[in-house]
Amino acid sequence: MKFSHEILETNAGILLIGTMIAISIGGLVEITPLFLIKDTVEDVPGVRPYTPLESRGRDIFVREGCYTCHSQMIRPFRDEQLRYGHYSLAAESKYDHPFQWGSKRTGPDLARVGGKYSNEWHVQHLNQPTSVVPESVMPNYPWLAKTPLDYSDVADRLRALRTVGVPYSASEAEYQANVKQFGAEVANTLRIDKAQENLVAQAQAGNYDGDRSFVSEADALIAYLQVLGTMVDFSKVKPEDLVKYR
Amino acid sequence: MAENAQTQGPQTTGHVWDETLQEFNNPLPNWWIWGFYATIVFAITYWLIYPSWPIGKSFLPGVFGKIEYTNSEGQTETWHWNTRAKLLKETEEAAALQKPYFDKLASLPYDKISKDPELSSFVVSAGKPLFADNCAACHQSGGGGKIGSYPNLTDDNWIYGGTYDKIQETITKGRHGYMPPFAEALDPAQIEELANYVLSLSGEKADPAKAALGNQLFHSHTAACFYCHGNDAKGRQDIGSANLTDKVWLWANVPGASDQAGKVAEVEKVITGGLNRGVMPTWEGRLKPEQIKLLTVYVHELGGGK
């Protein structure tokens, strides 16, 4: 049988398969090389997966839709570097599933907000942004500090992240591998069997929302915000080395 | 029209639907064809300048768009065009333009900087955006602060000291003021007496009898306020304990209270609960030493530098 346009145009099924093949070629050509090319993810020390508390804070960030107004991606432009700090590295979001790069900046970029403000400031700001930044258009989130954090399923959440490649440890061997890669202190926070215990301990020690009587959603969210962009020590990274990862 | 289409048989694709519905196969207009060729030429030129096609584990880096920058050893390096190389080059160029000012800033002692008109105007113009990006969220845009949370930087009242060196130390290392809660060590009556004494220190109205008892407590080892605030209650700048004898309040919102009972309650709240909220973040690492020096001068010149 001779191939002709008419076959495609008059058979919906064949048209569908043909369309899918055509689109996949485009996709494969663009995506496959990124898996092969060696210099996409920078080799920098310090990046670690989130602790259970930070990870739950990240869930709340996503739940509240913070990404609709805040990006977490400092682009390599001079104006952005001056305002927000060092440009974001691919390595810094390698444990983010899904990443929170975002594309809309109604508010400022948050990729390096960690350590910039105090916990107290974050509590005031989340509760009522205009109390500290009078010109802010960000909505109030007064329920965060009042709502107890549901962390009953935190181990399951870490297990889910583990299946997509985040090195939370489910066995002694994985724990030992983490000790080697991240050091004992961090490796301990990545243990799935101790997830709840670690979460509560960090919230107690950090006292992020200034109220130790219960672990609130604000505790988790602030713990997450305070770690953003702080893992890589840029005084130990040469700028020209990062240039070569592109 | 329909008639016409049928007589031009050879110019259709040959597909017929619903008995008479045919598809024309007219040649594309010339302007469109040439536009299409132009995009192909554009693409090839683009591949030659910018990184493009993947080849195995590497990619075609582009041949014409090289970028030259200086590496941390001071040698000149060339790399294919990319935004990071471009940024590094632009940052170096901008730094070279600002270098004379920053060099002068670094070499001159603090008290000479404000006397140099050119340098002073550089401090104001470069300090303003730095302050807005990093400090204004707490100390507010003009540096006026916020009673109950963030100190005013425009007055000549300093918790940790208003000399250049102290301000630089504050910005570099950060500060964290701490006063223990007295809810358990003292009973409510004692706290009320202390509050009256504290109010009397700055000339506020206070119950004289209670203030006298408060005075004793303040200097006793039971309450031990004098350990931190000093015998004269003027505070110690090394630990950032507030001067209680002036009219400047940071934590107890005495000026905001509407009546005498409200003023007493504000001071009582501080004594009962203590203070642990005064956290000024550390800027070492986030800001470069020369930026910190610049901000130090900026803050000093905001009003009340000593």
Short mmCIF file of N, CA and C in Angstrom, two decimals, chain A residues 78-157:
data_model
loop_
_atom_site.label_atom_id
_atom_site.label_comp_id
_atom_site.label_asym_id
_atom_site.label_seq_id
_atom_site.Cartn_x
_atom_site.Cartn_y
_atom_site.Cartn_z
N ARG A 78 23.40 40.86 36.43
CA ARG A 78 24.01 41.72 37.43
C ARG A 78 22.99 42.32 38.40
N ASP A 79 21.87 42.78 37.88
CA ASP A 79 20.89 43.40 38.77
C ASP A 79 20.36 42.39 39.78
N GLU A 80 20.15 41.15 39.34
CA GLU A 80 19.62 40.15 40.27
C GLU A 80 20.66 39.77 41.32
N GLN A 81 21.92 39.65 40.86
CA GLN A 81 22.99 39.30 41.78
C GLN A 81 23.15 40.38 42.85
N LEU A 82 23.01 41.65 42.45
CA LEU A 82 23.14 42.74 43.40
C LEU A 82 22.02 42.72 44.43
N ARG A 83 20.83 42.39 43.98
CA ARG A 83 19.72 42.44 44.93
C ARG A 83 19.59 41.18 45.77
N TYR A 84 19.76 40.02 45.13
CA TYR A 84 19.42 38.78 45.83
C TYR A 84 20.61 37.96 46.27
N GLY A 85 21.78 38.22 45.68
CA GLY A 85 22.94 37.40 46.02
C GLY A 85 23.35 36.52 44.86
N HIS A 86 24.24 35.58 45.14
CA HIS A 86 24.82 34.74 44.09
C HIS A 86 23.73 34.03 43.29
N TYR A 87 23.96 33.92 41.97
CA TYR A 87 22.96 33.25 41.13
C TYR A 87 22.75 31.79 41.57
N SER A 88 21.55 31.29 41.36
CA SER A 88 21.22 29.94 41.78
C SER A 88 21.98 28.91 40.94
N LEU A 89 22.35 27.81 41.58
CA LEU A 89 23.02 26.72 40.86
C LEU A 89 22.04 25.57 40.68
N ALA A 90 22.26 24.80 39.63
CA ALA A 90 21.42 23.61 39.43
C ALA A 90 21.56 22.69 40.63
N ALA A 91 22.79 22.59 41.16
CA ALA A 91 23.05 21.69 42.28
C ALA A 91 22.19 22.04 43.49
N GLU A 92 21.86 23.32 43.62
CA GLU A 92 21.11 23.73 44.81
C GLU A 92 19.66 23.25 44.79
N SER A 93 19.15 22.87 43.63
CA SER A 93 17.78 22.33 43.67
C SER A 93 17.76 20.86 43.26
N LYS A 94 18.90 20.19 43.44
CA LYS A 94 18.91 18.80 42.97
C LYS A 94 18.06 17.88 43.85
N TYR A 95 17.75 18.29 45.08
CA TYR A 95 16.87 17.45 45.90
C TYR A 95 15.44 17.98 45.96
N ASP A 96 15.13 18.97 45.11
CA ASP A 96 13.78 19.55 45.09
C ASP A 96 12.88 18.76 44.15
N HIS A 97 11.81 18.23 44.68
CA HIS A 97 10.83 17.52 43.83
C HIS A 97 9.44 17.99 44.17
N PRO A 98 8.76 18.79 43.37
CA PRO A 98 9.30 19.45 42.20
C PRO A 98 10.07 20.70 42.63
N PHE A 99 10.95 21.19 41.76
CA PHE A 99 11.68 22.41 42.10
C PHE A 99 10.72 23.59 42.18
N GLN A 100 11.15 24.64 42.85
CA GLN A 100 10.29 25.81 43.07
C GLN A 100 10.83 27.04 42.35
N TRP A 101 11.46 26.82 41.17
CA TRP A 101 12.05 27.95 40.46
C TRP A 101 11.04 29.05 40.19
N GLY A 102 9.83 28.64 39.79
CA GLY A 102 8.77 29.62 39.55
C GLY A 102 9.07 30.48 38.34
N SER A 103 8.11 31.33 37.98
CA SER A 103 8.32 32.18 36.82
C SER A 103 7.69 33.53 37.04
N LYS A 104 7.16 33.77 38.22
CA LYS A 104 6.43 35.01 38.44
C LYS A 104 6.97 35.66 39.69
N ARG A 105 7.30 36.95 39.58
CA ARG A 105 7.78 37.66 40.77
C ARG A 105 6.88 38.83 41.09
N THR A 106 5.80 38.55 41.81
CA THR A 106 5.02 39.66 42.35
C THR A 106 5.75 40.14 43.60
N GLY A 107 6.27 39.17 44.35
CA GLY A 107 7.13 39.49 45.48
C GLY A 107 8.57 39.19 45.08
N PRO A 108 9.50 39.37 46.01
CA PRO A 108 10.91 39.15 45.68
C PRO A 108 11.25 37.67 45.52
N ASP A 109 12.40 37.41 44.89
CA ASP A 109 12.91 36.05 44.80
C ASP A 109 13.30 35.57 46.20
N LEU A 110 13.11 34.26 46.45
CA LEU A 110 13.39 33.75 47.79
C LEU A 110 14.54 32.76 47.82
N ALA A 111 15.25 32.61 46.70
CA ALA A 111 16.26 31.55 46.64
C ALA A 111 17.33 31.70 47.72
N ARG A 112 17.62 32.92 48.17
CA ARG A 112 18.64 33.10 49.22
C ARG A 112 18.11 33.87 50.41
N VAL A 113 16.86 33.62 50.75
CA VAL A 113 16.27 34.38 51.86
C VAL A 113 16.75 33.84 53.21
N GLY A 114 17.29 32.61 53.20
CA GLY A 114 17.73 31.99 54.46
C GLY A 114 18.75 32.86 55.19
N GLY A 115 18.51 33.11 56.48
CA GLY A 115 19.46 33.88 57.30
C GLY A 115 19.36 35.38 57.10
N LYS A 116 18.59 35.81 56.11
CA LYS A 116 18.53 37.26 55.85
C LYS A 116 17.71 37.96 56.92
N TYR A 117 16.65 37.32 57.37
CA TYR A 117 15.80 37.91 58.41
C TYR A 117 15.78 36.98 59.62
N SER A 118 15.31 37.51 60.75
CA SER A 118 15.23 36.68 61.95
C SER A 118 13.94 35.88 61.93
N ASN A 119 13.87 34.83 62.76
CA ASN A 119 12.65 34.03 62.87
C ASN A 119 11.48 34.93 63.27
N GLU A 120 11.76 35.81 64.24
CA GLU A 120 10.75 36.73 64.74
C GLU A 120 10.16 37.57 63.60
N TRP A 121 11.05 38.03 62.71
CA TRP A 121 10.59 38.84 61.58
C TRP A 121 9.65 38.01 60.71
N HIS A 122 10.02 36.74 60.47
CA HIS A 122 9.17 35.89 59.63
C HIS A 122 7.81 35.67 60.26
N VAL A 123 7.77 35.50 61.58
CA VAL A 123 6.49 35.31 62.26
C VAL A 123 5.61 36.54 62.04
N GLN A 124 6.18 37.72 62.30
CA GLN A 124 5.42 38.97 62.11
C GLN A 124 4.99 39.11 60.65
N HIS A 125 5.93 38.79 59.75
CA HIS A 125 5.68 39.01 58.33
C HIS A 125 4.62 38.06 57.78
N LEU A 126 4.66 36.79 58.19
CA LEU A 126 3.66 35.84 57.70
C LEU A 126 2.29 36.19 58.25
N ASN A 127 2.28 36.61 59.51
CA ASN A 127 1.03 36.95 60.17
C ASN A 127 0.38 38.17 59.50
N GLN A 128 1.19 39.18 59.25
CA GLN A 128 0.68 40.40 58.60
C GLN A 128 1.85 41.14 57.95
N PRO A 129 2.08 40.90 56.67
CA PRO A 129 3.26 41.48 56.01
C PRO A 129 3.36 43.00 56.16
N THR A 130 2.22 43.70 56.12
CA THR A 130 2.30 45.16 56.18
C THR A 130 2.80 45.66 57.54
N SER A 131 2.82 44.79 58.56
CA SER A 131 3.31 45.24 59.86
C SER A 131 4.81 45.51 59.81
N VAL A 132 5.55 44.85 58.94
CA VAL A 132 6.97 45.14 58.82
C VAL A 132 7.34 45.81 57.49
N VAL A 133 6.58 45.52 56.43
CA VAL A 133 6.84 46.15 55.14
C VAL A 133 5.56 46.88 54.73
N PRO A 134 5.44 48.16 55.08
CA PRO A 134 4.15 48.85 54.92
C PRO A 134 3.61 48.81 53.50
N GLU A 135 4.50 48.78 52.50
CA GLU A 135 4.02 48.84 51.12
C GLU A 135 3.72 47.46 50.52
N SER A 136 3.81 46.41 51.33
CA SER A 136 3.65 45.05 50.80
C SER A 136 2.22 44.76 50.35
N VAL A 137 2.08 43.96 49.25
CA VAL A 137 0.75 43.54 48.82
C VAL A 137 0.54 42.05 49.12
N MET A 138 1.46 41.46 49.87
CA MET A 138 1.32 40.03 50.19
C MET A 138 0.16 39.83 51.17
N PRO A 139 -0.63 38.76 50.95
CA PRO A 139 -1.75 38.50 51.88
C PRO A 139 -1.27 38.07 53.26
N ASN A 140 -2.14 38.17 54.26
CA ASN A 140 -1.82 37.70 55.61
C ASN A 140 -1.99 36.18 55.68
N TYR A 141 -1.12 35.52 56.44
CA TYR A 141 -1.26 34.09 56.67
C TYR A 141 -1.35 33.82 58.17
N PRO A 142 -2.38 34.35 58.82
CA PRO A 142 -2.41 34.31 60.29
C PRO A 142 -2.62 32.91 60.85
N TRP A 143 -3.09 31.98 60.02
CA TRP A 143 -3.37 30.65 60.57
C TRP A 143 -2.11 29.80 60.75
N LEU A 144 -1.02 30.16 60.08
CA LEU A 144 0.14 29.27 60.09
C LEU A 144 0.68 29.03 61.50
N ALA A 145 0.79 30.11 62.29
CA ALA A 145 1.36 29.96 63.63
C ALA A 145 0.36 29.35 64.59
N LYS A 146 -0.92 29.31 64.18
CA LYS A 146 -1.95 28.78 65.09
C LYS A 146 -2.27 27.32 64.78
N THR A 147 -1.93 26.87 63.58
CA THR A 147 -2.32 25.52 63.17
C THR A 147 -1.22 24.51 63.51
N PRO A 148 -1.56 23.47 64.28
CA PRO A 148 -0.56 22.44 64.56
C PRO A 148 -0.15 21.76 63.25
N LEU A 149 1.14 21.47 63.13
CA LEU A 149 1.64 20.81 61.93
C LEU A 149 1.25 19.33 61.99
N ASP A 150 0.69 18.83 60.90
CA ASP A 150 0.40 17.39 60.84
C ASP A 150 1.66 16.70 60.33
N TYR A 151 2.33 16.02 61.26
CA TYR A 151 3.55 15.34 60.83
C TYR A 151 3.45 13.82 61.00
N SER A 152 2.20 13.33 61.11
CA SER A 152 2.02 11.90 61.33
C SER A 152 2.56 11.08 60.14
N ASP A 153 2.51 11.69 58.94
CA ASP A 153 2.89 10.92 57.76
C ASP A 153 4.26 11.33 57.21
N VAL A 154 5.06 12.00 58.06
CA VAL A 154 6.31 12.54 57.52
C VAL A 154 7.24 11.43 57.00
N ALA A 155 7.24 10.27 57.68
CA ALA A 155 8.11 9.17 57.23
C ALA A 155 7.69 8.70 55.83
N ASP A 156 6.38 8.62 55.61
CA ASP A 156 5.90 8.20 54.29
C ASP A 156 6.31 9.21 53.22
N ARG A 157 6.25 10.48 53.59
CA ARG A 157 6.62 11.52 52.62
C ARG A 157 8.10 11.39 52.24
#
